[in-house]
Amino acid sequence: DAEVTRLLRRAAPIAAAGLLLHPPVVGMEGCLLATKDVRWLVRHYVVTGGIAVAATQLLLKVGALRSALSLDGIWLYLAAFQATRAISFVGRLAGVGKSPPKR
C-alpha cells in the first residue's frame, strides 16, 4: 500500500545507518573477544543492556515519549544503540580506559 511505502522510504536512511553500523560493531566485538577482554565486554553488555531496557520502559510508559515509537523512532533507537557500541568499542580497542598490564 502507498502509506507503507511512504513510511519505509522515510525510514530508509535511518535504517541504513543502523544496519551499516552492525558489521563493524560485530567485528570490533570479535577483536575484543580475541584479546580476551571479556570482563570489560560483560560490564559493557550489562550497562548498555540496562540503559536499553530503561529507555524502552520510558518510551512505553511515559505518555509524552510514546510518540517516539514511530517507525522512524525505532530505527533511530537502533542506530543510536549501534553508534554507542561502536564509539565505546573503538575507544576500548584504542586503549582508552585500559589498565596497564599486570606483572
PDB file of N, CA and C in Angstrom:
ATOM      1  N   ASP A   1       0.838  -1.176   0.000  1.00  0.00           N
ATOM      2  CA  ASP A   1       0.000   0.000   0.000  1.00  0.00           C
ATOM      3  C   ASP A   1       0.888   1.246   0.000  1.00  0.00           C
ATOM      4  N   ALA A   2       0.356   2.326  -0.459  1.00  0.00           N
ATOM      5  CA  ALA A   2       1.140   3.553  -0.645  1.00  0.00           C
ATOM      6  C   ALA A   2       1.652   4.130   0.678  1.00  0.00           C
ATOM      7  N   GLU A   3       0.858   4.022   1.732  1.00  0.00           N
ATOM      8  CA  GLU A   3       1.278   4.565   3.034  1.00  0.00           C
ATOM      9  C   GLU A   3       2.458   3.784   3.605  1.00  0.00           C
ATOM     10  N   VAL A   4       2.457   2.475   3.459  1.00  0.00           N
ATOM     11  CA  VAL A   4       3.576   1.647   3.923  1.00  0.00           C
ATOM     12  C   VAL A   4       4.837   2.011   3.152  1.00  0.00           C
ATOM     13  N   THR A   5       4.711   2.155   1.854  1.00  0.00           N
ATOM     14  CA  THR A   5       5.850   2.540   1.018  1.00  0.00           C
ATOM     15  C   THR A   5       6.393   3.893   1.448  1.00  0.00           C
ATOM     16  N   ARG A   6       5.513   4.843   1.724  1.00  0.00           N
ATOM     17  CA  ARG A   6       5.937   6.177   2.156  1.00  0.00           C
ATOM     18  C   ARG A   6       6.690   6.101   3.482  1.00  0.00           C
ATOM     19  N   LEU A   7       6.161   5.333   4.444  1.00  0.00           N
ATOM     20  CA  LEU A   7       6.819   5.195   5.743  1.00  0.00           C
ATOM     21  C   LEU A   7       8.198   4.543   5.610  1.00  0.00           C
ATOM     22  N   LEU A   8       8.284   3.511   4.800  1.00  0.00           N
ATOM     23  CA  LEU A   8       9.564   2.822   4.618  1.00  0.00           C
ATOM     24  C   LEU A   8      10.586   3.706   3.908  1.00  0.00           C
ATOM     25  N   ARG A   9      10.127   4.467   2.927  1.00  0.00           N
ATOM     26  CA  ARG A   9      11.052   5.396   2.248  1.00  0.00           C
ATOM     27  C   ARG A   9      11.580   6.448   3.215  1.00  0.00           C
ATOM     28  N   ARG A  10      10.718   6.934   4.083  1.00  0.00           N
ATOM     29  CA  ARG A  10      11.134   7.950   5.045  1.00  0.00           C
ATOM     30  C   ARG A  10      12.107   7.368   6.069  1.00  0.00           C
ATOM     31  N   ALA A  11      11.894   6.128   6.477  1.00  0.00           N
ATOM     32  CA  ALA A  11      12.749   5.500   7.484  1.00  0.00           C
ATOM     33  C   ALA A  11      14.033   4.913   6.896  1.00  0.00           C
ATOM     34  N   ALA A  12      14.107   4.749   5.594  1.00  0.00           N
ATOM     35  CA  ALA A  12      15.240   4.046   4.967  1.00  0.00           C
ATOM     36  C   ALA A  12      16.611   4.613   5.322  1.00  0.00           C
ATOM     37  N   PRO A  13      16.837   5.938   5.307  1.00  0.00           N
ATOM     38  CA  PRO A  13      18.181   6.425   5.644  1.00  0.00           C
ATOM     39  C   PRO A  13      18.592   6.103   7.085  1.00  0.00           C
ATOM     40  N   ILE A  14      17.648   6.207   7.998  1.00  0.00           N
ATOM     41  CA  ILE A  14      17.945   5.908   9.406  1.00  0.00           C
ATOM     42  C   ILE A  14      18.195   4.408   9.564  1.00  0.00           C
ATOM     43  N   ALA A  15      17.360   3.601   8.928  1.00  0.00           N
ATOM     44  CA  ALA A  15      17.529   2.149   8.984  1.00  0.00           C
ATOM     45  C   ALA A  15      18.875   1.756   8.389  1.00  0.00           C
ATOM     46  N   ALA A  16      19.238   2.362   7.281  1.00  0.00           N
ATOM     47  CA  ALA A  16      20.519   2.053   6.641  1.00  0.00           C
ATOM     48  C   ALA A  16      21.686   2.399   7.558  1.00  0.00           C
ATOM     49  N   ALA A  17      21.602   3.518   8.242  1.00  0.00           N
ATOM     50  CA  ALA A  17      22.683   3.907   9.163  1.00  0.00           C
ATOM     51  C   ALA A  17      22.840   2.870  10.268  1.00  0.00           C
ATOM     52  N   GLY A  18      21.742   2.467  10.867  1.00  0.00           N
ATOM     53  CA  GLY A  18      21.799   1.462  11.929  1.00  0.00           C
ATOM     54  C   GLY A  18      22.324   0.130  11.439  1.00  0.00           C
ATOM     55  N   LEU A  19      21.869  -0.278  10.270  1.00  0.00           N
ATOM     56  CA  LEU A  19      22.299  -1.564   9.730  1.00  0.00           C
ATOM     57  C   LEU A  19      23.742  -1.523   9.224  1.00  0.00           C
ATOM     58  N   LEU A  20      24.185  -0.384   8.711  1.00  0.00           N
ATOM     59  CA  LEU A  20      25.579  -0.266   8.263  1.00  0.00           C
ATOM     60  C   LEU A  20      26.563  -0.274   9.427  1.00  0.00           C
ATOM     61  N   LEU A  21      26.118   0.139  10.586  1.00  0.00           N
ATOM     62  CA  LEU A  21      26.990   0.113  11.762  1.00  0.00           C
ATOM     63  C   LEU A  21      27.153  -1.295  12.328  1.00  0.00           C
ATOM     64  N   HIS A  22      26.214  -2.174  12.033  1.00  0.00           N
ATOM     65  CA  HIS A  22      26.237  -3.505  12.646  1.00  0.00           C
ATOM     66  C   HIS A  22      27.491  -4.325  12.306  1.00  0.00           C
ATOM     67  N   PRO A  23      27.893  -4.479  11.040  1.00  0.00           N
ATOM     68  CA  PRO A  23      29.080  -5.300  10.753  1.00  0.00           C
ATOM     69  C   PRO A  23      30.362  -4.806  11.426  1.00  0.00           C
ATOM     70  N   PRO A  24      30.687  -3.493  11.389  1.00  0.00           N
ATOM     71  CA  PRO A  24      31.908  -3.080  12.082  1.00  0.00           C
ATOM     72  C   PRO A  24      31.820  -3.278  13.597  1.00  0.00           C
ATOM     73  N   VAL A  25      30.628  -3.098  14.164  1.00  0.00           N
ATOM     74  CA  VAL A  25      30.468  -3.298  15.603  1.00  0.00           C
ATOM     75  C   VAL A  25      30.725  -4.766  15.952  1.00  0.00           C
ATOM     76  N   VAL A  26      30.175  -5.671  15.161  1.00  0.00           N
ATOM     77  CA  VAL A  26      30.385  -7.101  15.409  1.00  0.00           C
ATOM     78  C   VAL A  26      31.862  -7.452  15.217  1.00  0.00           C
ATOM     79  N   GLY A  27      32.510  -6.850  14.227  1.00  0.00           N
ATOM     80  CA  GLY A  27      33.942  -7.087  14.017  1.00  0.00           C
ATOM     81  C   GLY A  27      34.778  -6.613  15.196  1.00  0.00           C
ATOM     82  N   MET A  28      34.463  -5.424  15.696  1.00  0.00           N
ATOM     83  CA  MET A  28      35.207  -4.910  16.855  1.00  0.00           C
ATOM     84  C   MET A  28      34.943  -5.752  18.092  1.00  0.00           C
ATOM     85  N   GLU A  29      33.716  -6.228  18.214  1.00  0.00           N
ATOM     86  CA  GLU A  29      33.379  -7.109  19.328  1.00  0.00           C
ATOM     87  C   GLU A  29      34.224  -8.386  19.249  1.00  0.00           C
ATOM     88  N   GLY A  30      34.403  -8.898  18.044  1.00  0.00           N
ATOM     89  CA  GLY A  30      35.249 -10.070  17.844  1.00  0.00           C
ATOM     90  C   GLY A  30      36.700  -9.789  18.212  1.00  0.00           C
ATOM     91  N   CYS A  31      37.189  -8.591  17.865  1.00  0.00           N
ATOM     92  CA  CYS A  31      38.559  -8.207  18.239  1.00  0.00           C
ATOM     93  C   CYS A  31      38.712  -8.155  19.752  1.00  0.00           C
ATOM     94  N   LEU A  32      37.713  -7.617  20.425  1.00  0.00           N
ATOM     95  CA  LEU A  32      37.764  -7.555  21.888  1.00  0.00           C
ATOM     96  C   LEU A  32      37.734  -8.958  22.493  1.00  0.00           C
ATOM     97  N   LEU A  33      36.960  -9.842  21.900  1.00  0.00           N
ATOM     98  CA  LEU A  33      36.951 -11.224  22.372  1.00  0.00           C
ATOM     99  C   LEU A  33      38.303 -11.888  22.115  1.00  0.00           C
ATOM    100  N   ALA A  34      38.911 -11.596  20.964  1.00  0.00           N
ATOM    101  CA  ALA A  34      40.206 -12.185  20.629  1.00  0.00           C
ATOM    102  C   ALA A  34      41.300 -11.730  21.595  1.00  0.00           C
ATOM    103  N   THR A  35      41.166 -10.509  22.117  1.00  0.00           N
ATOM    104  CA  THR A  35      42.155 -10.019  23.081  1.00  0.00           C
ATOM    105  C   THR A  35      41.808 -10.459  24.506  1.00  0.00           C
ATOM    106  N   LYS A  36      40.766 -11.284  24.629  1.00  0.00           N
ATOM    107  CA  LYS A  36      40.323 -11.809  25.927  1.00  0.00           C
ATOM    108  C   LYS A  36      39.921 -10.695  26.904  1.00  0.00           C
ATOM    109  N   ASP A  37      39.323  -9.643  26.336  1.00  0.00           N
ATOM    110  CA  ASP A  37      38.852  -8.516  27.150  1.00  0.00           C
ATOM    111  C   ASP A  37      37.410  -8.785  27.591  1.00  0.00           C
ATOM    112  N   VAL A  38      37.171 -10.002  28.065  1.00  0.00           N
ATOM    113  CA  VAL A  38      35.821 -10.465  28.373  1.00  0.00           C
ATOM    114  C   VAL A  38      35.206  -9.712  29.554  1.00  0.00           C
ATOM    115  N   ARG A  39      35.989  -9.440  30.566  1.00  0.00           N
ATOM    116  CA  ARG A  39      35.449  -8.734  31.745  1.00  0.00           C
ATOM    117  C   ARG A  39      34.891  -7.374  31.333  1.00  0.00           C
ATOM    118  N   TRP A  40      35.638  -6.630  30.517  1.00  0.00           N
ATOM    119  CA  TRP A  40      35.166  -5.329  30.057  1.00  0.00           C
ATOM    120  C   TRP A  40      33.912  -5.498  29.208  1.00  0.00           C
ATOM    121  N   LEU A  41      33.899  -6.490  28.308  1.00  0.00           N
ATOM    122  CA  LEU A  41      32.738  -6.719  27.450  1.00  0.00           C
ATOM    123  C   LEU A  41      31.488  -7.031  28.277  1.00  0.00           C
ATOM    124  N   VAL A  42      31.635  -7.876  29.280  1.00  0.00           N
ATOM    125  CA  VAL A  42      30.482  -8.224  30.114  1.00  0.00           C
ATOM    126  C   VAL A  42      29.944  -6.981  30.828  1.00  0.00           C
ATOM    127  N   ARG A  43      30.857  -6.175  31.376  1.00  0.00           N
ATOM    128  CA  ARG A  43      30.411  -4.918  32.020  1.00  0.00           C
ATOM    129  C   ARG A  43      29.703  -4.025  31.005  1.00  0.00           C
ATOM    130  N   HIS A  44      30.260  -3.945  29.821  1.00  0.00           N
ATOM    131  CA  HIS A  44      29.665  -3.125  28.764  1.00  0.00           C
ATOM    132  C   HIS A  44      28.266  -3.633  28.415  1.00  0.00           C
ATOM    133  N   TYR A  45      28.116  -4.945  28.272  1.00  0.00           N
ATOM    134  CA  TYR A  45      26.805  -5.523  27.964  1.00  0.00           C
ATOM    135  C   TYR A  45      25.794  -5.220  29.065  1.00  0.00           C
ATOM    136  N   VAL A  46      26.213  -5.345  30.310  1.00  0.00           N
ATOM    137  CA  VAL A  46      25.305  -5.090  31.433  1.00  0.00           C
ATOM    138  C   VAL A  46      24.862  -3.624  31.437  1.00  0.00           C
ATOM    139  N   VAL A  47      25.824  -2.711  31.258  1.00  0.00           N
ATOM    140  CA  VAL A  47      25.495  -1.277  31.282  1.00  0.00           C
ATOM    141  C   VAL A  47      24.620  -0.901  30.092  1.00  0.00           C
ATOM    142  N   THR A  48      25.037  -1.257  28.872  1.00  0.00           N
ATOM    143  CA  THR A  48      24.246  -0.866  27.694  1.00  0.00           C
ATOM    144  C   THR A  48      22.908  -1.595  27.663  1.00  0.00           C
ATOM    145  N   GLY A  49      22.883  -2.848  28.129  1.00  0.00           N
ATOM    146  CA  GLY A  49      21.611  -3.573  28.203  1.00  0.00           C
ATOM    147  C   GLY A  49      20.663  -2.926  29.194  1.00  0.00           C
ATOM    148  N   GLY A  50      21.198  -2.531  30.349  1.00  0.00           N
ATOM    149  CA  GLY A  50      20.375  -1.850  31.351  1.00  0.00           C
ATOM    150  C   GLY A  50      19.836  -0.523  30.841  1.00  0.00           C
ATOM    151  N   ILE A  51      20.688   0.224  30.154  1.00  0.00           N
ATOM    152  CA  ILE A  51      20.241   1.509  29.585  1.00  0.00           C
ATOM    153  C   ILE A  51      19.164   1.269  28.528  1.00  0.00           C
ATOM    154  N   ALA A  52      19.351   0.238  27.698  1.00  0.00           N
ATOM    155  CA  ALA A  52      18.362  -0.063  26.653  1.00  0.00           C
ATOM    156  C   ALA A  52      17.019  -0.452  27.261  1.00  0.00           C
ATOM    157  N   VAL A  53      17.054  -1.269  28.301  1.00  0.00           N
ATOM    158  CA  VAL A  53      15.802  -1.671  28.961  1.00  0.00           C
ATOM    159  C   VAL A  53      15.128  -0.454  29.597  1.00  0.00           C
ATOM    160  N   ALA A  54      15.913   0.383  30.286  1.00  0.00           N
ATOM    161  CA  ALA A  54      15.345   1.583  30.913  1.00  0.00           C
ATOM    162  C   ALA A  54      14.759   2.525  29.869  1.00  0.00           C
ATOM    163  N   ALA A  55      15.480   2.728  28.773  1.00  0.00           N
ATOM    164  CA  ALA A  55      14.985   3.616  27.710  1.00  0.00           C
ATOM    165  C   ALA A  55      13.698   3.069  27.102  1.00  0.00           C
ATOM    166  N   THR A  56      13.664   1.762  26.876  1.00  0.00           N
ATOM    167  CA  THR A  56      12.458   1.149  26.308  1.00  0.00           C
ATOM    168  C   THR A  56      11.273   1.314  27.253  1.00  0.00           C
ATOM    169  N   GLN A  57      11.499   1.095  28.537  1.00  0.00           N
ATOM    170  CA  GLN A  57      10.413   1.250  29.511  1.00  0.00           C
ATOM    171  C   GLN A  57       9.919   2.696  29.560  1.00  0.00           C
ATOM    172  N   LEU A  58      10.857   3.646  29.485  1.00  0.00           N
ATOM    173  CA  LEU A  58      10.444   5.056  29.457  1.00  0.00           C
ATOM    174  C   LEU A  58       9.586   5.342  28.235  1.00  0.00           C
ATOM    175  N   LEU A  59      10.030   4.843  27.073  1.00  0.00           N
ATOM    176  CA  LEU A  59       9.267   5.079  25.846  1.00  0.00           C
ATOM    177  C   LEU A  59       7.879   4.448  25.915  1.00  0.00           C
ATOM    178  N   LEU A  60       7.779   3.301  26.552  1.00  0.00           N
ATOM    179  CA  LEU A  60       6.492   2.612  26.627  1.00  0.00           C
ATOM    180  C   LEU A  60       5.562   3.197  27.680  1.00  0.00           C
ATOM    181  N   LYS A  61       6.112   3.703  28.774  1.00  0.00           N
ATOM    182  CA  LYS A  61       5.277   4.080  29.921  1.00  0.00           C
ATOM    183  C   LYS A  61       5.028   5.574  30.074  1.00  0.00           C
ATOM    184  N   VAL A  62       5.887   6.413  29.505  1.00  0.00           N
ATOM    185  CA  VAL A  62       5.710   7.862  29.648  1.00  0.00           C
ATOM    186  C   VAL A  62       4.970   8.367  28.407  1.00  0.00           C
ATOM    187  N   GLY A  63       3.760   8.832  28.655  1.00  0.00           N
ATOM    188  CA  GLY A  63       2.888   9.240  27.558  1.00  0.00           C
ATOM    189  C   GLY A  63       3.514  10.225  26.591  1.00  0.00           C
ATOM    190  N   ALA A  64       4.247  11.205  27.111  1.00  0.00           N
ATOM    191  CA  ALA A  64       4.848  12.222  26.241  1.00  0.00           C
ATOM    192  C   ALA A  64       5.926  11.623  25.336  1.00  0.00           C
ATOM    193  N   LEU A  65       6.539  10.536  25.767  1.00  0.00           N
ATOM    194  CA  LEU A  65       7.598   9.907  24.968  1.00  0.00           C
ATOM    195  C   LEU A  65       7.061   8.841  24.021  1.00  0.00           C
ATOM    196  N   ARG A  66       5.843   8.390  24.257  1.00  0.00           N
ATOM    197  CA  ARG A  66       5.275   7.301  23.459  1.00  0.00           C
ATOM    198  C   ARG A  66       5.199   7.646  21.977  1.00  0.00           C
ATOM    199  N   SER A  67       5.094   8.922  21.664  1.00  0.00           N
ATOM    200  CA  SER A  67       5.019   9.325  20.249  1.00  0.00           C
ATOM    201  C   SER A  67       6.327   9.047  19.505  1.00  0.00           C
ATOM    202  N   ALA A  68       7.426   8.829  20.254  1.00  0.00           N
ATOM    203  CA  ALA A  68       8.706   8.500  19.619  1.00  0.00           C
ATOM    204  C   ALA A  68       8.730   7.067  19.106  1.00  0.00           C
ATOM    205  N   LEU A  69       7.696   6.288  19.408  1.00  0.00           N
ATOM    206  CA  LEU A  69       7.649   4.897  18.969  1.00  0.00           C
ATOM    207  C   LEU A  69       7.086   4.751  17.558  1.00  0.00           C
ATOM    208  N   SER A  70       7.502   5.630  16.690  1.00  0.00           N
ATOM    209  CA  SER A  70       7.135   5.517  15.285  1.00  0.00           C
ATOM    210  C   SER A  70       8.151   4.612  14.598  1.00  0.00           C
ATOM    211  N   LEU A  71       7.938   4.316  13.347  1.00  0.00           N
ATOM    212  CA  LEU A  71       8.901   3.514  12.591  1.00  0.00           C
ATOM    213  C   LEU A  71      10.258   4.212  12.545  1.00  0.00           C
ATOM    214  N   ASP A  72      10.243   5.524  12.319  1.00  0.00           N
ATOM    215  CA  ASP A  72      11.494   6.298  12.325  1.00  0.00           C
ATOM    216  C   ASP A  72      12.163   6.234  13.699  1.00  0.00           C
ATOM    217  N   GLY A  73      11.372   6.372  14.741  1.00  0.00           N
ATOM    218  CA  GLY A  73      11.913   6.366  16.101  1.00  0.00           C
ATOM    219  C   GLY A  73      12.561   5.039  16.463  1.00  0.00           C
ATOM    220  N   ILE A  74      11.952   3.948  16.038  1.00  0.00           N
ATOM    221  CA  ILE A  74      12.511   2.632  16.340  1.00  0.00           C
ATOM    222  C   ILE A  74      13.839   2.437  15.610  1.00  0.00           C
ATOM    223  N   TRP A  75      13.914   2.840  14.354  1.00  0.00           N
ATOM    224  CA  TRP A  75      15.181   2.715  13.623  1.00  0.00           C
ATOM    225  C   TRP A  75      16.236   3.666  14.178  1.00  0.00           C
ATOM    226  N   LEU A  76      15.809   4.845  14.615  1.00  0.00           N
ATOM    227  CA  LEU A  76      16.742   5.781  15.237  1.00  0.00           C
ATOM    228  C   LEU A  76      17.291   5.199  16.539  1.00  0.00           C
ATOM    229  N   TYR A  77      16.450   4.534  17.284  1.00  0.00           N
ATOM    230  CA  TYR A  77      16.845   3.866  18.531  1.00  0.00           C
ATOM    231  C   TYR A  77      17.937   2.838  18.231  1.00  0.00           C
ATOM    232  N   LEU A  78      17.738   2.011  17.188  1.00  0.00           N
ATOM    233  CA  LEU A  78      18.741   1.011  16.806  1.00  0.00           C
ATOM    234  C   LEU A  78      20.037   1.681  16.365  1.00  0.00           C
ATOM    235  N   ALA A  79      19.936   2.724  15.552  1.00  0.00           N
ATOM    236  CA  ALA A  79      21.140   3.421  15.073  1.00  0.00           C
ATOM    237  C   ALA A  79      21.910   4.034  16.238  1.00  0.00           C
ATOM    238  N   ALA A  80      21.203   4.626  17.187  1.00  0.00           N
ATOM    239  CA  ALA A  80      21.866   5.223  18.351  1.00  0.00           C
ATOM    240  C   ALA A  80      22.525   4.148  19.208  1.00  0.00           C
ATOM    241  N   PHE A  81      21.858   3.009  19.380  1.00  0.00           N
ATOM    242  CA  PHE A  81      22.420   1.902  20.153  1.00  0.00           C
ATOM    243  C   PHE A  81      23.703   1.399  19.490  1.00  0.00           C
ATOM    244  N   GLN A  82      23.663   1.203  18.173  1.00  0.00           N
ATOM    245  CA  GLN A  82      24.840   0.720  17.453  1.00  0.00           C
ATOM    246  C   GLN A  82      25.955   1.763  17.472  1.00  0.00           C
ATOM    247  N   ALA A  83      25.613   3.037  17.349  1.00  0.00           N
ATOM    248  CA  ALA A  83      26.632   4.098  17.389  1.00  0.00           C
ATOM    249  C   ALA A  83      27.302   4.147  18.755  1.00  0.00           C
ATOM    250  N   THR A  84      26.514   3.974  19.812  1.00  0.00           N
ATOM    251  CA  THR A  84      27.070   3.956  21.163  1.00  0.00           C
ATOM    252  C   THR A  84      28.037   2.793  21.323  1.00  0.00           C
ATOM    253  N   ARG A  85      27.647   1.626  20.837  1.00  0.00           N
ATOM    254  CA  ARG A  85      28.524   0.457  20.904  1.00  0.00           C
ATOM    255  C   ARG A  85      29.793   0.694  20.085  1.00  0.00           C
ATOM    256  N   ALA A  86      29.650   1.259  18.889  1.00  0.00           N
ATOM    257  CA  ALA A  86      30.817   1.499  18.027  1.00  0.00           C
ATOM    258  C   ALA A  86      31.803   2.446  18.703  1.00  0.00           C
ATOM    259  N   ILE A  87      31.303   3.529  19.264  1.00  0.00           N
ATOM    260  CA  ILE A  87      32.181   4.506  19.919  1.00  0.00           C
ATOM    261  C   ILE A  87      32.901   3.878  21.108  1.00  0.00           C
ATOM    262  N   SER A  88      32.177   3.119  21.922  1.00  0.00           N
ATOM    263  CA  SER A  88      32.825   2.517  23.093  1.00  0.00           C
ATOM    264  C   SER A  88      33.810   1.431  22.689  1.00  0.00           C
ATOM    265  N   PHE A  89      33.499   0.655  21.653  1.00  0.00           N
ATOM    266  CA  PHE A  89      34.426  -0.387  21.200  1.00  0.00           C
ATOM    267  C   PHE A  89      35.682   0.224  20.593  1.00  0.00           C
ATOM    268  N   VAL A  90      35.533   1.284  19.797  1.00  0.00           N
ATOM    269  CA  VAL A  90      36.706   1.962  19.230  1.00  0.00           C
ATOM    270  C   VAL A  90      37.582   2.500  20.356  1.00  0.00           C
ATOM    271  N   GLY A  91      36.956   3.120  21.336  1.00  0.00           N
ATOM    272  CA  GLY A  91      37.710   3.640  22.474  1.00  0.00           C
ATOM    273  C   GLY A  91      38.456   2.543  23.206  1.00  0.00           C
ATOM    274  N   ARG A  92      37.804   1.425  23.417  1.00  0.00           N
ATOM    275  CA  ARG A  92      38.452   0.327  24.132  1.00  0.00           C
ATOM    276  C   ARG A  92      39.595  -0.273  23.301  1.00  0.00           C
ATOM    277  N   LEU A  93      39.358  -0.457  22.014  1.00  0.00           N
ATOM    278  CA  LEU A  93      40.408  -1.015  21.160  1.00  0.00           C
ATOM    279  C   LEU A  93      41.586  -0.065  21.006  1.00  0.00           C
ATOM    280  N   ALA A  94      41.321   1.238  21.107  1.00  0.00           N
ATOM    281  CA  ALA A  94      42.398   2.234  21.011  1.00  0.00           C
ATOM    282  C   ALA A  94      43.145   2.383  22.333  1.00  0.00           C
ATOM    283  N   GLY A  95      42.668   1.707  23.373  1.00  0.00           N
ATOM    284  CA  GLY A  95      43.369   1.735  24.647  1.00  0.00           C
ATOM    285  C   GLY A  95      42.823   2.704  25.659  1.00  0.00           C
ATOM    286  N   VAL A  96      41.746   3.407  25.336  1.00  0.00           N
ATOM    287  CA  VAL A  96      41.162   4.354  26.287  1.00  0.00           C
ATOM    288  C   VAL A  96      40.539   3.556  27.433  1.00  0.00           C
ATOM    289  N   GLY A  97      40.961   3.883  28.646  1.00  0.00           N
ATOM    290  CA  GLY A  97      40.388   3.236  29.820  1.00  0.00           C
ATOM    291  C   GLY A  97      40.974   1.883  30.152  1.00  0.00           C
ATOM    292  N   LYS A  98      41.987   1.455  29.424  1.00  0.00           N
ATOM    293  CA  LYS A  98      42.605   0.164  29.718  1.00  0.00           C
ATOM    294  C   LYS A  98      43.597   0.313  30.850  1.00  0.00           C
ATOM    295  N   SER A  99      43.589  -0.657  31.717  1.00  0.00           N
ATOM    296  CA  SER A  99      44.577  -0.671  32.800  1.00  0.00           C
ATOM    297  C   SER A  99      45.899  -1.177  32.243  1.00  0.00           C
ATOM    298  N   PRO A 100      47.011  -0.711  32.803  1.00  0.00           N
ATOM    299  CA  PRO A 100      48.294  -1.246  32.350  1.00  0.00           C
ATOM    300  C   PRO A 100      48.380  -2.733  32.687  1.00  0.00           C
ATOM    301  N   PRO A 101      49.119  -3.489  31.872  1.00  0.00           N
ATOM    302  CA  PRO A 101      49.205  -4.939  32.136  1.00  0.00           C
ATOM    303  C   PRO A 101      49.789  -5.223  33.507  1.00  0.00           C
ATOM    304  N   LYS A 102      49.255  -6.244  34.162  1.00  0.00           N
ATOM    305  CA  LYS A 102      49.750  -6.638  35.480  1.00  0.00           C
ATOM    306  C   LYS A 102      50.992  -7.503  35.299  1.00  0.00           C
ATOM    307  N   ARG A 103      51.950  -7.318  36.191  1.00  0.00           N
ATOM    308  CA  ARG A 103      53.198  -8.110  36.116  1.00  0.00           C
ATOM    309  C   ARG A 103      53.247  -9.123  37.195  1.00  0.00           C
TER     310      ARG A 103
END
